[in-house]
CSV table of C-alpha atoms in Angstrom, one decimal:
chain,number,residue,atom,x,y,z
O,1,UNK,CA,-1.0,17.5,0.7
O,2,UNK,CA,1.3,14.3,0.7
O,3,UNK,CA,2.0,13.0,-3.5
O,4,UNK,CA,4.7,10.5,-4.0
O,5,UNK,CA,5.7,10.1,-7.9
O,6,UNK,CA,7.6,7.0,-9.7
O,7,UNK,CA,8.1,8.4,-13.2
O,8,UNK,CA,8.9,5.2,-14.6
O,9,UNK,CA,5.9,3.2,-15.3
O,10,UNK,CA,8.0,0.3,-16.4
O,11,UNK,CA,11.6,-0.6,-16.4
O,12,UNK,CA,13.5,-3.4,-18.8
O,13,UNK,CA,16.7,-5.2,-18.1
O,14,UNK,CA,18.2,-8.4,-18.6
O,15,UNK,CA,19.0,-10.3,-15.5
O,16,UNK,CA,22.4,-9.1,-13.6
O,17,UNK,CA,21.9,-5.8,-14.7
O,18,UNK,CA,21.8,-3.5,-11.6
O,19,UNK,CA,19.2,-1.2,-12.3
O,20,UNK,CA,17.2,1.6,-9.8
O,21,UNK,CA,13.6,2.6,-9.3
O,22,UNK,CA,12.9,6.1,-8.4
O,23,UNK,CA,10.5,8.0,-6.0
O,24,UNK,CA,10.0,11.4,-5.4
O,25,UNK,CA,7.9,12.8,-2.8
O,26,UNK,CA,6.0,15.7,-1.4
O,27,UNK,CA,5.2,16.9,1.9
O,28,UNK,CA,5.0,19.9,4.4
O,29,UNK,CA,5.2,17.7,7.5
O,30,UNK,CA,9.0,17.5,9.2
O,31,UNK,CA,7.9,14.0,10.4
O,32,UNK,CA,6.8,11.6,7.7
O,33,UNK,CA,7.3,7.8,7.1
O,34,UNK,CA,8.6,6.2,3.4
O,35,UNK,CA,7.7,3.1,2.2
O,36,UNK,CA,8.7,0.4,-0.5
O,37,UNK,CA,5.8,-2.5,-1.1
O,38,UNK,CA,6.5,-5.1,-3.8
O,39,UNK,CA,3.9,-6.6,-5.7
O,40,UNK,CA,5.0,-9.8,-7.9
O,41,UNK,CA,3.3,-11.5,-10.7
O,42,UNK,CA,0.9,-13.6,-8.0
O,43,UNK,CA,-0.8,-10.0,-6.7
O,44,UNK,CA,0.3,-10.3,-3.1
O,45,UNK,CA,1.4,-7.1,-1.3
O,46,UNK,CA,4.9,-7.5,0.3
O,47,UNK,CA,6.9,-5.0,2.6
O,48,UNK,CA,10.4,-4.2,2.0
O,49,UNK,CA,10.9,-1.2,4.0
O,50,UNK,CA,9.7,1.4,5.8
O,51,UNK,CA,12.3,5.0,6.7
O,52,UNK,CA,11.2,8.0,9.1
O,53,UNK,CA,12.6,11.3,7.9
O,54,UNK,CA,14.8,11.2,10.7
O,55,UNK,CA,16.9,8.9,9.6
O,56,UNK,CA,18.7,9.5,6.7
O,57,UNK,CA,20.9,6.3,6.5
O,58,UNK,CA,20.9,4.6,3.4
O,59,UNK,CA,19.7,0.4,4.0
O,60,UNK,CA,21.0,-2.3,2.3
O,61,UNK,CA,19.1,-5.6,2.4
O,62,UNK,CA,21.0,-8.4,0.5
O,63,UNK,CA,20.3,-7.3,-3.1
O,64,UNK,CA,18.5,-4.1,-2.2
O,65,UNK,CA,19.3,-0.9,-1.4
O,66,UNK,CA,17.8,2.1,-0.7
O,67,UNK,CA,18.8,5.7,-1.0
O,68,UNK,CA,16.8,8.1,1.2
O,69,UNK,CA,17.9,12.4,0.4
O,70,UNK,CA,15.5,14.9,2.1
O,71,UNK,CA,17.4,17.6,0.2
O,72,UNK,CA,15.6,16.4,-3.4
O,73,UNK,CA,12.7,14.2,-1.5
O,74,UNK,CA,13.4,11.1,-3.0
O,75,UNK,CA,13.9,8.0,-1.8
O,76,UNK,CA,15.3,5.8,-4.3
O,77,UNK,CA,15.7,2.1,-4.4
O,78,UNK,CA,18.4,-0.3,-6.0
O,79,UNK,CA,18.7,-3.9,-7.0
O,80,UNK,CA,21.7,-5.2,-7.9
O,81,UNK,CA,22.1,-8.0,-9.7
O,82,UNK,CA,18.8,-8.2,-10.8
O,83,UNK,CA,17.2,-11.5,-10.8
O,84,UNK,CA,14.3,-12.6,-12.8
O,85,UNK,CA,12.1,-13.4,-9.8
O,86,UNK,CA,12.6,-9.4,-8.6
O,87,UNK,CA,9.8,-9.3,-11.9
O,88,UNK,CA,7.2,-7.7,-9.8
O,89,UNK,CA,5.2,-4.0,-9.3
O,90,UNK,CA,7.1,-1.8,-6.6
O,91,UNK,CA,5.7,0.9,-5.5
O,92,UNK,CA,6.7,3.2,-2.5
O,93,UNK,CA,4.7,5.3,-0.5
O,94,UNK,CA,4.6,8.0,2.3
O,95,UNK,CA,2.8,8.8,5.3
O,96,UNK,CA,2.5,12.1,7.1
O,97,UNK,CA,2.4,12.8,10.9
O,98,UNK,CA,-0.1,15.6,10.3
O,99,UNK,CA,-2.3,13.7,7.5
O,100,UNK,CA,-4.5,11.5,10.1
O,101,UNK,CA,-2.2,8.4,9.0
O,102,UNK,CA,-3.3,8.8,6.0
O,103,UNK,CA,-0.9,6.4,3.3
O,104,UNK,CA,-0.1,7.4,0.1
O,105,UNK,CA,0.9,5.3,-2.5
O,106,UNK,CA,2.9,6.1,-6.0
O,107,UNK,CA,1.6,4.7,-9.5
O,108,UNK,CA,3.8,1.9,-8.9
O,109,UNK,CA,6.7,0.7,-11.4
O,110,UNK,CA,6.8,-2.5,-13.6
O,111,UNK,CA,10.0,-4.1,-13.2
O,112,UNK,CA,10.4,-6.9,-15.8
O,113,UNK,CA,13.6,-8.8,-15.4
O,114,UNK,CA,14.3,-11.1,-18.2
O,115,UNK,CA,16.7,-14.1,-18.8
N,1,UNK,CA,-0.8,-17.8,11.1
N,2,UNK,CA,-0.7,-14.2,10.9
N,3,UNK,CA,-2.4,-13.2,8.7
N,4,UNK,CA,-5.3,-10.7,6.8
N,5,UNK,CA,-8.2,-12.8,5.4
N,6,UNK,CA,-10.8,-11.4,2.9
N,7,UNK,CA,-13.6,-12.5,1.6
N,8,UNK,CA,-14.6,-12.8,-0.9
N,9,UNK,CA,-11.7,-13.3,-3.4
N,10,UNK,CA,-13.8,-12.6,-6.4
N,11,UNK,CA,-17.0,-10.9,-6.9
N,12,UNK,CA,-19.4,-10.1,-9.7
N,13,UNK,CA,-22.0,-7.7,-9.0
N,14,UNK,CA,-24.9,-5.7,-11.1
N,15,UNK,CA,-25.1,-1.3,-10.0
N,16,UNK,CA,-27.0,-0.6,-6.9
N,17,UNK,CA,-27.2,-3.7,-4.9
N,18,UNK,CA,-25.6,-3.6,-1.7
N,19,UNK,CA,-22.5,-5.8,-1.1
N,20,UNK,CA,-20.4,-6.2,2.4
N,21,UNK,CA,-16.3,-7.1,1.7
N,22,UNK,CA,-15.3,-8.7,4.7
N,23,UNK,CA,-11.7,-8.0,6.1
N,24,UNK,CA,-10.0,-10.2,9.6
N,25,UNK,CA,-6.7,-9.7,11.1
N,26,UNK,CA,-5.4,-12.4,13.7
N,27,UNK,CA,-2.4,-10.5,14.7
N,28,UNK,CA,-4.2,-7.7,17.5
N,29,UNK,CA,-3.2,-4.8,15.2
N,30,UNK,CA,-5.0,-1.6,16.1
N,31,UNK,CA,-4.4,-0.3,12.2
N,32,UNK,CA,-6.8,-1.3,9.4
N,33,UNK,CA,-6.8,0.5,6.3
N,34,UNK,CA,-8.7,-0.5,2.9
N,35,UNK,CA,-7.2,0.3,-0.7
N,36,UNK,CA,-8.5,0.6,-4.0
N,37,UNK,CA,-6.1,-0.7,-7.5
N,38,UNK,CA,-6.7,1.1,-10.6
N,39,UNK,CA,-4.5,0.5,-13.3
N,40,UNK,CA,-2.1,3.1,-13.6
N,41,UNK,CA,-2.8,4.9,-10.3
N,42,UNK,CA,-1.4,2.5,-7.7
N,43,UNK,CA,-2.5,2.0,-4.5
N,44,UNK,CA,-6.0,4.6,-3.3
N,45,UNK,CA,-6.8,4.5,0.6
N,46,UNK,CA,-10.8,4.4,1.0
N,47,UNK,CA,-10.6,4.4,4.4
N,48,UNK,CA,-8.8,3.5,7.6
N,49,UNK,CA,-9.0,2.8,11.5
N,50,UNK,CA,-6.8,3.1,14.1
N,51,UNK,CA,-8.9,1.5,16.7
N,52,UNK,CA,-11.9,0.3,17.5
N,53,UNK,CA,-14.9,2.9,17.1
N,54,UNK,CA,-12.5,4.9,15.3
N,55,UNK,CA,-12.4,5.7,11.6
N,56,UNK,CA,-11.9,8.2,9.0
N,57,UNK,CA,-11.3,8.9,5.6
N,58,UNK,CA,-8.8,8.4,3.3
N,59,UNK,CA,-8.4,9.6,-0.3
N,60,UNK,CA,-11.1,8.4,-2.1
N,61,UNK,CA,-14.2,7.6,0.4
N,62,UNK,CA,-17.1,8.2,-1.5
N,63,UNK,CA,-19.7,5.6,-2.1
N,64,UNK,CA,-17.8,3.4,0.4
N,65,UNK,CA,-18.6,2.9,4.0
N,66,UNK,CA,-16.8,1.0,7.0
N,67,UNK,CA,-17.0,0.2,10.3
N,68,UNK,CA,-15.0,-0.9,13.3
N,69,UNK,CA,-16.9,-2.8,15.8
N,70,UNK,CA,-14.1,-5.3,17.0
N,71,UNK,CA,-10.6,-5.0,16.5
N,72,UNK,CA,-9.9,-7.9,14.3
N,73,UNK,CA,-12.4,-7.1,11.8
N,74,UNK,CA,-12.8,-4.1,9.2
N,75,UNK,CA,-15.6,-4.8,6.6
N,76,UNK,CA,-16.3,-2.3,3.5
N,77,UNK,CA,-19.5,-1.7,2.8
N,78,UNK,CA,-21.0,-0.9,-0.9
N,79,UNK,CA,-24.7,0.7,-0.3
N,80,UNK,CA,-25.3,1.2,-4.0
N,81,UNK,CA,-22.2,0.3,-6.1
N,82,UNK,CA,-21.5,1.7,-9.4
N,83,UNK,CA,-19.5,0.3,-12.5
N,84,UNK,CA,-16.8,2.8,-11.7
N,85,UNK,CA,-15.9,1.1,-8.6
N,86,UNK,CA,-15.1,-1.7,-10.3
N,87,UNK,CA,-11.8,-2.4,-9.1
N,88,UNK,CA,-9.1,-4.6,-7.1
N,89,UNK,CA,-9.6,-4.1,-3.4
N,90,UNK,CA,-7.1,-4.8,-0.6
N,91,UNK,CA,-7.2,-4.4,3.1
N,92,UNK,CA,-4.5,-4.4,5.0
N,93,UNK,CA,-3.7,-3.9,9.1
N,94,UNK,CA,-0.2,-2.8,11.1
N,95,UNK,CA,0.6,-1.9,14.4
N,96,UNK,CA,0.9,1.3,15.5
N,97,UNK,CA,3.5,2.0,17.3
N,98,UNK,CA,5.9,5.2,16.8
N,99,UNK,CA,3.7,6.0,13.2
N,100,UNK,CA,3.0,3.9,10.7
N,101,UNK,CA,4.5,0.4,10.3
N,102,UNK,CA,4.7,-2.7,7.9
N,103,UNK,CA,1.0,-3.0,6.7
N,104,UNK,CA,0.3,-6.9,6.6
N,105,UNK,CA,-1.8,-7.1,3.2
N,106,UNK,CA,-4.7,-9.2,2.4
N,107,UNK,CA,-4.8,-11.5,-1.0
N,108,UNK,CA,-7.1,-9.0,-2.5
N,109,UNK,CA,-10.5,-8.8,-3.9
N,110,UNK,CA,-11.6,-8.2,-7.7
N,111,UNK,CA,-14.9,-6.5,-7.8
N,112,UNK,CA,-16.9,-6.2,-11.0
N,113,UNK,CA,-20.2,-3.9,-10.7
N,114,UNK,CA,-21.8,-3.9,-14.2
C-alpha cells in the first residue's frame, strides 16, 4: 500500500532563512508519480510539481527546489530565501501505477515564515 | 476560465438527511477525484473517476456515494450523513495523460453534520 510521511507538522523561520520540508514515501510499484500541493492561508489548493520515478533530476523553480532520491524514497523540497508569503500548508503526495490512480496525500507541513 | 466550481461553499447540516455536493470542471478533463481534510491527516481521497461511467474508490469511501454521468460534473452524495463526516471537502479534476497530472482544485467545501 502507497503512505507518504512529512514528519514535520510545522516548521518556524524568519524570512531569508532557507529552510527544507521533508517527504518520505512508500511504495512497491516501479512506476509511481510524486507530488508537492501548497495550500496558503486563503485554503486554495495549488500545484507545484509533479516527478515520475523515472526521472530522478532534481527541479528548481525560482525559489524552489526539489530533491527527488529513490534510494531513501524521499522527495524533499527547498525554499530558499524564504519569504513571508511562502506561509502556507505543503503537502506532497504520491500516486501508484498499480493503485487504480489512487492519490495519496501526506499530513501536510505548516510552514510559518515570519518577518 | 478554467476552472473547478463547487457548490455549495458552506454547509450546515443535522445526521441523516441526505445532502448532494455539487462538483463542475470546464476544462474536458477525464480525472475527477473528491478529498476529505481532517486536521492533522491531510488530504483523504473518497472517491475518484477517470471517465465517464467509471468510478471507484479511494481511501476512505464509506458513507459517501458518487456518480459520473457527464464528464464535467462529479457530485458526492451523503445518503445519511453523520457528525464524523464533518469535514472540509475538495474536488478536484486533471487530465490524464501518461499517469496522473496537476489536479485543478476546487475552493472547497466546509460541511458540518450535527
Amino acid at each position: 500500500a502507497q503512505k507518504v510521511t512529512q514528519a514535520q507538522t510545522e516548521i518556524s523561520v524568519v524570512e531569508k532563512e532557507d529552510v527544507t520540508l521533508d517527504c518520505v514515501y512508500e511504495t512497491r510499484d516501479t512506476t509511481y508519480y510524486l507530488f508537492w500541493y501548497k495550500q496558503p492561508p486563503s485554503g486554495e489548493l495549488v500545484f507545484l510539481i509533479r516527478r515520475n520515478s523515472f526521472d530522478e533530476q532534481n527541479e528548481i523553480s525560482g525559489r524552489y527546489s526539489w530533491n527527488f532520491q529513490k534510494s531513501t524514497s524521499s522527495f524533499n523540497f527547498t525554499i530558499t530565501a524564504s519569504q513571508v508569503v511562502d506561509s502556507a500548508v505543503y503537502f506532497c503526495a504520491l500516486s501508484e501505477e498499480n493503485a487504480g490512480n489512487m492519490l495519496t496525500f501526506g499530513g501536510g507541513t505548516r510552514l510559518m515564515v515570519k518577518p | 476560465e478554467a476552472q473547478v466550481t463547487q457548490n455549495p461553499r458552506y454547509l450546515i447540516t443535522v445526521t441523516g438527511k441526505k445532502l448532494t455536493v455539487t462538483c463542475s470542471q470546464n476544462m474536458n478533463h477525464e480525472y475527477m477525484s473528491w478529498y476529505r481534510q481532517d486536521p492533522g491527516l491531510g488530504l483523504r481521497q473518497i472517491y475518484y473517476s477517470m471517465n465517464v461511467e467509471v468510478t471507484d474508490k479511494g481511501d476512505v469511501p464509506e458513507g459517501y456515494k458518487v456518480s459520473r454521468k457527464e464528464k464535467r460534473n462529479f457530485p458526492l452524495i451523503l445518503e445519511s450523513p453523520s457528525p464524523n463526516q464533518t469535514s472540509l471537502y475538495f474536488c478536484a479534476s486533471s487530465l490524464w495523460a501518461s499517469g496522473p497530472n496537476e489536479q485543478f482544485f476546487g475552493p472547497g467545501t466546509r460541511l458540518t453534520v450535527l
